[in-house]
mmCIF file of C-alpha atoms in Angstrom:
data_model
loop_
_atom_site.group_PDB
_atom_site.id
_atom_site.type_symbol
_atom_site.label_atom_id
_atom_site.label_comp_id
_atom_site.label_asym_id
_atom_site.label_seq_id
_atom_site.Cartn_x
_atom_site.Cartn_y
_atom_site.Cartn_z
ATOM 1 C CA UNK A 5 -17.602 -15.732 16.573
ATOM 2 C CA UNK A 6 -17.399 -14.032 13.456
ATOM 3 C CA UNK A 7 -15.394 -11.633 12.380
ATOM 4 C CA UNK A 8 -16.813 -8.312 11.211
ATOM 5 C CA UNK A 9 -15.333 -6.239 8.353
ATOM 6 C CA UNK A 10 -15.681 -2.289 8.252
ATOM 7 C CA UNK A 11 -17.156 -1.774 4.319
ATOM 8 C CA UNK A 12 -16.861 1.420 2.917
ATOM 9 C CA UNK A 13 -18.629 2.693 -0.573
ATOM 10 C CA UNK A 14 -17.521 5.353 -2.929
ATOM 11 C CA UNK A 15 -20.104 6.247 -5.216
ATOM 12 C CA UNK A 16 -18.979 9.007 -7.445
ATOM 13 C CA UNK A 17 -17.533 11.196 -4.545
ATOM 14 C CA UNK A 18 -16.033 10.089 -1.707
ATOM 15 C CA UNK A 19 -12.402 10.703 0.650
ATOM 16 C CA UNK A 20 -8.916 9.395 -0.225
ATOM 17 C CA UNK A 21 -6.143 9.620 1.826
ATOM 18 C CA UNK A 22 -4.657 13.121 1.741
ATOM 19 C CA UNK A 23 -1.066 11.629 2.664
ATOM 20 C CA UNK A 24 -0.724 9.774 -0.394
ATOM 21 C CA UNK A 25 -1.326 13.165 -2.569
ATOM 22 C CA UNK A 26 1.269 15.438 -0.899
ATOM 23 C CA UNK A 27 3.822 13.437 -0.662
ATOM 24 C CA UNK A 28 5.682 14.320 -3.178
ATOM 25 C CA UNK A 29 5.880 18.021 -2.191
ATOM 26 C CA UNK A 30 6.649 17.548 1.722
ATOM 27 C CA UNK A 31 9.865 17.822 2.816
ATOM 28 C CA UNK A 32 11.420 21.181 4.354
ATOM 29 C CA UNK A 33 12.406 23.558 1.744
ATOM 30 C CA UNK A 34 16.214 23.217 2.187
ATOM 31 C CA UNK A 35 18.521 22.723 -0.696
ATOM 32 C CA UNK A 36 18.338 18.364 -1.271
ATOM 33 C CA UNK A 37 20.698 16.454 -3.327
ATOM 34 C CA UNK A 38 19.887 15.634 -6.462
ATOM 35 C CA UNK A 39 19.938 11.932 -5.720
ATOM 36 C CA UNK A 40 18.804 9.831 -2.896
ATOM 37 C CA UNK A 41 19.368 5.869 -2.471
ATOM 38 C CA UNK A 42 17.303 3.540 0.135
ATOM 39 C CA UNK A 43 18.357 1.720 3.087
ATOM 40 C CA UNK A 44 17.912 0.253 6.176
ATOM 41 C CA UNK A 45 14.364 -0.928 6.790
ATOM 42 C CA UNK A 46 11.290 -1.604 8.866
ATOM 43 C CA UNK A 47 11.055 -4.488 11.174
ATOM 44 C CA UNK A 48 8.100 -6.762 10.130
ATOM 45 C CA UNK A 49 4.334 -6.356 12.152
ATOM 46 C CA UNK A 50 3.865 -9.153 14.417
ATOM 47 C CA UNK A 51 0.692 -10.017 12.274
ATOM 48 C CA UNK A 52 2.740 -11.405 9.553
ATOM 49 C CA UNK A 53 3.786 -14.430 11.503
ATOM 50 C CA UNK A 54 0.144 -14.796 12.687
ATOM 51 C CA UNK A 55 -1.041 -14.787 8.988
ATOM 52 C CA UNK A 56 1.404 -17.624 7.719
ATOM 53 C CA UNK A 57 0.321 -19.466 10.469
ATOM 54 C CA UNK A 58 -2.928 -19.221 9.119
ATOM 55 C CA UNK A 59 -1.751 -20.160 5.355
ATOM 56 C CA UNK A 60 -1.673 -23.233 3.523
ATOM 57 C CA UNK A 61 -0.161 -21.334 0.369
ATOM 58 C CA UNK A 62 2.507 -18.690 0.260
ATOM 59 C CA UNK A 63 2.753 -17.861 -3.732
ATOM 60 C CA UNK A 64 4.508 -15.239 -5.756
ATOM 61 C CA UNK A 65 1.387 -14.306 -8.580
ATOM 62 C CA UNK A 66 0.535 -12.349 -11.549
ATOM 63 C CA UNK A 67 -3.166 -10.839 -11.201
ATOM 64 C CA UNK A 68 -4.189 -11.981 -14.530
ATOM 65 C CA UNK A 69 -7.981 -10.917 -13.930
ATOM 66 C CA UNK A 70 -10.092 -9.356 -11.403
ATOM 67 C CA UNK A 71 -13.951 -8.952 -11.795
ATOM 68 C CA UNK A 72 -16.450 -7.182 -9.547
ATOM 69 C CA UNK A 73 -19.921 -7.490 -8.838
ATOM 70 C CA UNK A 74 -22.543 -7.622 -5.993
ATOM 71 C CA UNK A 75 -23.125 -10.063 -3.304
ATOM 72 C CA UNK A 76 -26.846 -12.474 -4.054
ATOM 73 C CA UNK A 77 -28.333 -9.647 -1.085
ATOM 74 C CA UNK A 78 -26.474 -6.659 -2.716
ATOM 75 C CA UNK A 79 -24.959 -5.206 0.488
ATOM 76 C CA UNK A 80 -21.337 -5.772 -0.837
ATOM 77 C CA UNK A 81 -19.123 -6.296 -3.705
ATOM 78 C CA UNK A 82 -16.607 -9.082 -3.892
ATOM 79 C CA UNK A 83 -14.117 -9.756 -6.471
ATOM 80 C CA UNK A 84 -13.008 -12.977 -8.583
ATOM 81 C CA UNK A 85 -9.354 -12.792 -9.453
ATOM 82 C CA UNK A 86 -7.579 -15.610 -11.791
ATOM 83 C CA UNK A 87 -3.632 -15.190 -10.258
ATOM 84 C CA UNK A 88 -0.929 -16.486 -12.547
ATOM 85 C CA UNK A 89 1.553 -18.530 -10.327
ATOM 86 C CA UNK A 90 5.315 -17.359 -11.012
ATOM 87 C CA UNK A 91 6.232 -19.493 -8.210
ATOM 88 C CA UNK A 92 5.388 -21.442 -4.955
ATOM 89 C CA UNK A 93 6.975 -20.782 -1.708
ATOM 90 C CA UNK A 94 4.493 -22.777 0.021
ATOM 91 C CA UNK A 95 1.630 -25.742 -0.799
ATOM 92 C CA UNK A 96 1.645 -27.780 -3.796
ATOM 93 C CA UNK A 97 2.779 -26.743 -7.466
ATOM 94 C CA UNK A 98 0.359 -25.306 -9.174
ATOM 95 C CA UNK A 99 -0.011 -23.350 -13.072
ATOM 96 C CA UNK A 100 -2.946 -20.631 -11.823
ATOM 97 C CA UNK A 101 -5.713 -19.941 -9.139
ATOM 98 C CA UNK A 102 -8.867 -18.365 -8.070
ATOM 99 C CA UNK A 103 -8.840 -15.307 -4.949
ATOM 100 C CA UNK A 104 -11.982 -14.063 -4.148
ATOM 101 C CA UNK A 105 -11.425 -10.770 -2.019
ATOM 102 C CA UNK A 106 -13.939 -8.516 -0.424
ATOM 103 C CA UNK A 107 -14.630 -5.424 -2.512
ATOM 104 C CA UNK A 108 -13.705 -3.920 -5.948
ATOM 105 C CA UNK A 109 -14.927 -1.909 -8.952
ATOM 106 C CA UNK A 110 -17.921 -1.441 -11.039
ATOM 107 C CA UNK A 111 -17.302 0.767 -13.721
ATOM 108 C CA UNK A 112 -20.781 0.631 -14.895
ATOM 109 C CA UNK A 113 -22.171 1.791 -11.970
ATOM 110 C CA UNK A 114 -19.303 3.634 -11.155
ATOM 111 C CA UNK A 115 -19.435 2.217 -7.793
ATOM 112 C CA UNK A 116 -16.318 1.524 -5.627
ATOM 113 C CA UNK A 117 -15.920 -0.281 -2.381
ATOM 114 C CA UNK A 118 -13.079 -1.407 -0.139
ATOM 115 C CA UNK A 119 -12.932 -2.532 3.571
ATOM 116 C CA UNK A 120 -9.867 -0.725 5.264
ATOM 117 C CA UNK A 121 -8.462 -4.124 6.992
ATOM 118 C CA UNK A 122 -8.729 -6.307 3.783
ATOM 119 C CA UNK A 123 -6.478 -6.673 0.906
ATOM 120 C CA UNK A 124 -7.864 -5.745 -2.727
ATOM 121 C CA UNK A 125 -6.002 -7.280 -5.850
ATOM 122 C CA UNK A 126 -5.858 -5.668 -9.536
ATOM 123 C CA UNK A 127 -5.378 -6.768 -12.841
ATOM 124 C CA UNK A 128 -1.328 -7.022 -13.440
ATOM 125 C CA UNK A 129 -0.670 -6.416 -10.062
ATOM 126 C CA UNK A 130 2.332 -8.400 -8.630
ATOM 127 C CA UNK A 131 2.132 -9.490 -4.919
ATOM 128 C CA UNK A 132 3.476 -12.515 -2.377
ATOM 129 C CA UNK A 133 -0.044 -13.821 -0.988
ATOM 130 C CA UNK A 134 -0.355 -15.798 2.026
ATOM 131 C CA UNK A 135 -3.349 -17.995 1.415
ATOM 132 C CA UNK A 136 -5.906 -20.735 2.704
ATOM 133 C CA UNK A 137 -8.065 -22.957 0.671
ATOM 134 C CA UNK A 138 -11.979 -22.493 1.028
ATOM 135 C CA UNK A 139 -13.949 -24.700 -1.028
ATOM 136 C CA UNK A 140 -12.368 -24.933 -4.777
ATOM 137 C CA UNK A 141 -11.065 -21.287 -4.775
ATOM 138 C CA UNK A 142 -8.878 -19.516 -1.748
ATOM 139 C CA UNK A 143 -8.903 -16.844 0.162
ATOM 140 C CA UNK A 144 -6.333 -14.160 1.662
ATOM 141 C CA UNK A 145 -5.377 -15.356 5.110
ATOM 142 C CA UNK A 146 -4.230 -12.315 7.742
ATOM 143 C CA UNK A 147 -6.230 -9.417 6.364
ATOM 144 C CA UNK A 148 -3.519 -6.786 5.428
ATOM 145 C CA UNK A 149 -0.608 -8.644 6.358
ATOM 146 C CA UNK A 150 -1.717 -11.714 4.055
ATOM 147 C CA UNK A 151 -0.829 -9.241 0.599
ATOM 148 C CA UNK A 152 2.470 -8.046 -0.090
ATOM 149 C CA UNK A 153 2.993 -5.912 -3.268
ATOM 150 C CA UNK A 154 6.344 -7.134 -5.550
ATOM 151 C CA UNK A 155 7.748 -3.578 -7.409
ATOM 152 C CA UNK A 156 10.900 -3.169 -9.248
ATOM 153 C CA UNK A 157 12.592 -5.430 -6.810
ATOM 154 C CA UNK A 158 10.954 -4.254 -3.648
ATOM 155 C CA UNK A 159 8.321 -5.882 -1.491
ATOM 156 C CA UNK A 160 5.654 -3.217 -0.217
ATOM 157 C CA UNK A 161 4.537 -3.957 2.975
ATOM 158 C CA UNK A 162 0.575 -2.917 3.969
ATOM 159 C CA UNK A 163 -0.195 1.009 3.415
ATOM 160 C CA UNK A 164 2.777 1.142 1.223
ATOM 161 C CA UNK A 165 4.884 3.012 4.085
ATOM 162 C CA UNK A 166 7.391 0.365 4.592
ATOM 163 C CA UNK A 167 9.703 -1.856 1.942
ATOM 164 C CA UNK A 168 12.120 -4.051 1.674
ATOM 165 C CA UNK A 169 14.354 -6.056 -1.390
ATOM 166 C CA UNK A 170 12.454 -9.098 -1.662
ATOM 167 C CA UNK A 171 15.912 -11.195 -1.020
ATOM 168 C CA UNK A 172 15.513 -9.731 2.497
ATOM 169 C CA UNK A 173 11.819 -10.021 2.647
ATOM 170 C CA UNK A 174 12.379 -13.813 1.957
ATOM 171 C CA UNK A 175 15.161 -13.872 4.271
ATOM 172 C CA UNK A 176 12.381 -13.134 6.886
ATOM 173 C CA UNK A 177 9.974 -15.518 5.796
ATOM 174 C CA UNK A 178 12.496 -18.639 6.315
ATOM 175 C CA UNK A 179 13.450 -17.447 9.481
ATOM 176 C CA UNK A 180 10.038 -17.641 10.345
ATOM 177 C CA UNK A 181 9.518 -20.984 8.554
ATOM 178 C CA UNK A 182 12.725 -22.731 7.972
ATOM 179 C CA UNK A 183 10.541 -25.154 5.694
ATOM 180 C CA UNK A 184 9.660 -22.414 3.459
ATOM 181 C CA UNK A 185 11.516 -23.559 -0.372
ATOM 182 C CA UNK A 186 11.868 -20.591 -2.881
ATOM 183 C CA UNK A 187 13.089 -22.239 -6.416
ATOM 184 C CA UNK A 188 16.519 -22.130 -7.493
ATOM 185 C CA UNK A 189 16.309 -19.296 -10.362
ATOM 186 C CA UNK A 190 13.976 -17.469 -8.297
ATOM 187 C CA UNK A 191 16.590 -14.586 -8.623
ATOM 188 C CA UNK A 192 16.441 -14.689 -11.956
ATOM 189 C CA UNK A 193 13.106 -14.657 -12.771
ATOM 190 C CA UNK A 194 12.685 -11.831 -10.551
ATOM 191 C CA UNK A 195 15.222 -9.676 -12.186
ATOM 192 C CA UNK A 196 13.694 -10.324 -15.285
ATOM 193 C CA UNK A 197 10.158 -9.436 -14.090
ATOM 194 C CA UNK A 198 11.521 -5.767 -12.513
ATOM 195 C CA UNK A 199 12.300 -4.898 -16.034
ATOM 196 C CA UNK A 200 8.393 -5.294 -16.880
ATOM 197 C CA UNK A 201 6.044 -2.647 -16.443
ATOM 198 C CA UNK A 202 4.681 -1.464 -12.987
ATOM 199 C CA UNK A 203 1.113 -1.588 -11.825
ATOM 200 C CA UNK A 204 0.328 -0.940 -8.324
ATOM 201 C CA UNK A 205 -2.906 -2.272 -6.268
ATOM 202 C CA UNK A 206 -6.346 -0.856 -6.266
ATOM 203 C CA UNK A 207 -5.082 1.576 -3.787
ATOM 204 C CA UNK A 208 -3.232 3.462 -6.238
ATOM 205 C CA UNK A 209 -5.433 3.798 -9.657
ATOM 206 C CA UNK A 210 -7.563 5.986 -9.942
ATOM 207 C CA UNK A 211 -11.582 5.333 -9.979
ATOM 208 C CA UNK A 212 -12.945 8.898 -10.194
ATOM 209 C CA UNK A 213 -12.855 8.940 -6.178
ATOM 210 C CA UNK A 214 -12.961 12.677 -5.097
ATOM 211 C CA UNK A 215 -13.344 14.769 -1.914
ATOM 212 C CA UNK A 216 -16.965 15.811 -1.076
ATOM 213 C CA UNK A 217 -16.379 19.549 -1.047
ATOM 214 C CA UNK A 218 -13.818 21.818 -2.806
ATOM 215 C CA UNK A 219 -12.149 22.867 0.509
ATOM 216 C CA UNK A 220 -10.416 19.956 2.408
ATOM 217 C CA UNK A 221 -8.891 20.507 5.590
ATOM 218 C CA UNK A 222 -5.785 18.338 6.413
ATOM 219 C CA UNK A 223 -4.192 18.016 10.129
ATOM 220 C CA UNK A 224 -0.483 17.036 10.785
ATOM 221 C CA UNK A 225 1.728 15.439 12.883
ATOM 222 C CA UNK A 226 4.984 16.918 13.263
ATOM 223 C CA UNK A 227 6.840 13.684 14.248
ATOM 224 C CA UNK A 228 9.621 13.772 12.677
ATOM 225 C CA UNK A 229 13.073 12.775 14.291
ATOM 226 C CA UNK A 230 15.082 15.312 12.110
ATOM 227 C CA UNK A 231 13.092 18.048 13.688
ATOM 228 C CA UNK A 232 15.036 20.091 15.183
ATOM 229 C CA UNK A 233 18.226 19.106 13.438
ATOM 230 C CA UNK A 234 20.008 20.714 10.537
ATOM 231 C CA UNK A 235 17.063 19.795 8.136
ATOM 232 C CA UNK A 236 15.347 22.440 10.069
ATOM 233 C CA UNK A 237 12.616 23.605 13.048
ATOM 234 C CA UNK A 238 9.123 22.268 13.672
ATOM 235 C CA UNK A 239 7.990 25.591 11.817
ATOM 236 C CA UNK A 240 9.654 25.373 8.665
ATOM 237 C CA UNK A 241 8.510 21.556 8.060
ATOM 238 C CA UNK A 242 4.965 22.972 9.048
ATOM 239 C CA UNK A 243 5.660 25.482 6.512
ATOM 240 C CA UNK A 244 6.874 22.809 3.945
ATOM 241 C CA UNK A 245 3.713 20.590 3.965
ATOM 242 C CA UNK A 246 1.760 24.094 4.010
ATOM 243 C CA UNK A 247 3.654 25.238 0.776
ATOM 244 C CA UNK A 248 3.262 21.898 -0.815
ATOM 245 C CA UNK A 249 -0.699 22.066 -0.309
ATOM 246 C CA UNK A 250 -1.005 25.577 -1.514
ATOM 247 C CA UNK A 251 1.181 24.643 -4.433
ATOM 248 C CA UNK A 252 -1.340 21.269 -5.254
ATOM 249 C CA UNK A 253 -4.008 23.772 -4.982
ATOM 250 C CA UNK A 254 -2.694 26.078 -7.715
ATOM 251 C CA UNK A 255 -2.204 23.245 -9.960
ATOM 252 C CA UNK A 256 -3.808 23.683 -13.456
ATOM 253 C CA UNK A 257 -7.550 21.896 -13.305
ATOM 254 C CA UNK A 258 -7.661 21.605 -9.463
ATOM 255 C CA UNK A 259 -11.316 22.076 -8.011
ATOM 256 C CA UNK A 260 -9.481 22.148 -4.761
ATOM 257 C CA UNK A 261 -8.478 24.045 -2.311
ATOM 258 C CA UNK A 262 -5.906 22.042 0.750
ATOM 259 C CA UNK A 263 -6.534 23.974 3.881
ATOM 260 C CA UNK A 264 -4.797 23.598 7.295
ATOM 261 C CA UNK A 265 -6.874 22.097 9.630
ATOM 262 C CA UNK A 266 -4.304 22.021 13.114
ATOM 263 C CA UNK A 267 -1.967 19.368 14.456
ATOM 264 C CA UNK A 268 -2.540 15.534 14.661
ATOM 265 C CA UNK A 269 -0.947 13.045 16.601
ATOM 266 C CA UNK A 270 -2.116 10.212 13.899
ATOM 267 C CA UNK A 271 0.194 7.473 13.021
ATOM 268 C CA UNK A 272 -1.833 5.258 11.723
ATOM 269 C CA UNK A 273 -2.957 4.859 7.962
ATOM 270 C CA UNK A 274 -6.526 3.839 7.411
ATOM 271 C CA UNK A 275 -9.420 4.743 5.348
ATOM 272 C CA UNK A 276 -10.991 7.121 8.015
ATOM 273 C CA UNK A 277 -12.559 9.896 6.225
ATOM 274 C CA UNK A 278 -9.597 11.972 7.963
ATOM 275 C CA UNK A 279 -6.671 13.394 5.854
ATOM 276 C CA UNK A 280 -3.749 13.073 7.938
ATOM 277 C CA UNK A 281 0.103 13.724 6.954
ATOM 278 C CA UNK A 282 2.718 12.614 9.581
ATOM 279 C CA UNK A 283 6.264 11.323 8.921
ATOM 280 C CA UNK A 284 7.578 7.987 8.517
ATOM 281 C CA UNK A 285 11.046 7.021 8.233
ATOM 282 C CA UNK A 286 11.297 4.609 5.134
ATOM 283 C CA UNK A 287 15.449 4.807 5.296
ATOM 284 C CA UNK A 288 15.806 7.665 2.868
ATOM 285 C CA UNK A 289 19.536 8.796 2.503
ATOM 286 C CA UNK A 290 21.241 11.622 0.128
ATOM 287 C CA UNK A 291 24.347 11.206 -1.250
ATOM 288 C CA UNK A 292 25.979 11.884 2.174
ATOM 289 C CA UNK A 293 24.415 9.161 3.989
ATOM 290 C CA UNK A 294 22.110 11.973 5.186
ATOM 291 C CA UNK A 295 19.039 10.807 6.548
ATOM 292 C CA UNK A 296 15.735 12.356 4.531
ATOM 293 C CA UNK A 297 12.349 12.864 6.159
ATOM 294 C CA UNK A 298 9.154 11.521 4.364
ATOM 295 C CA UNK A 299 5.422 12.463 4.980
#
């Protein structure tokens, strides 16, 4: 049976995930240490193993170029991505390869298309990809679980909610596939690459995407396990989020107002045309190893 994917077009105006916008200001209004560090990380989804089973190639890459165009029937946008290979983890050694992805951006038409369950690539992005050969090109397998963004020595999982050091990520891969080979100098390569400027994926690059109206309602899931501790009560957490939203609404040049629209039980990041905020334990702690919540 042919798999179907939901495609979302954005022409001039569109919806974005509110949680990405106000995360920086969503902590409770209590005194926080000046610095924090990242520790203990989320276990990978079982889908990673399924994606790995589909992959002919596992490769560490830099996206050299990404070009988008309409499909022949003009019903979808696809992108052709030229990748420079940093090093191979599975598969025959190669210098570069071409990967086709669903979605993309047409600047002349100011049109942007994404599929929530399929990954995109952007020029300059660093990533680890699970690929399968399709003709003379490659495709990412496993949906979002076939792409992992690499940034400053960390590997970001789909949605950017979970991350871990690249050494830990590779240990996971080798536990799933003991035959997977890393180059002897991979750590030295990564240390050098970590000094280069960071470029995120398409999901984090501004493409003139806007909300369709100036008044934006958002819902909050107060699911932090720190509620009721010294970090604050449920009311204090909600007030902190509302204060952050109000602050963003008052930013010079902001042509929108963020308005609290009630509770939600959502814990899923998706392009679902809903503005939802919830808490995720990313292993953030202060200098005394006290957990810090993140919305």
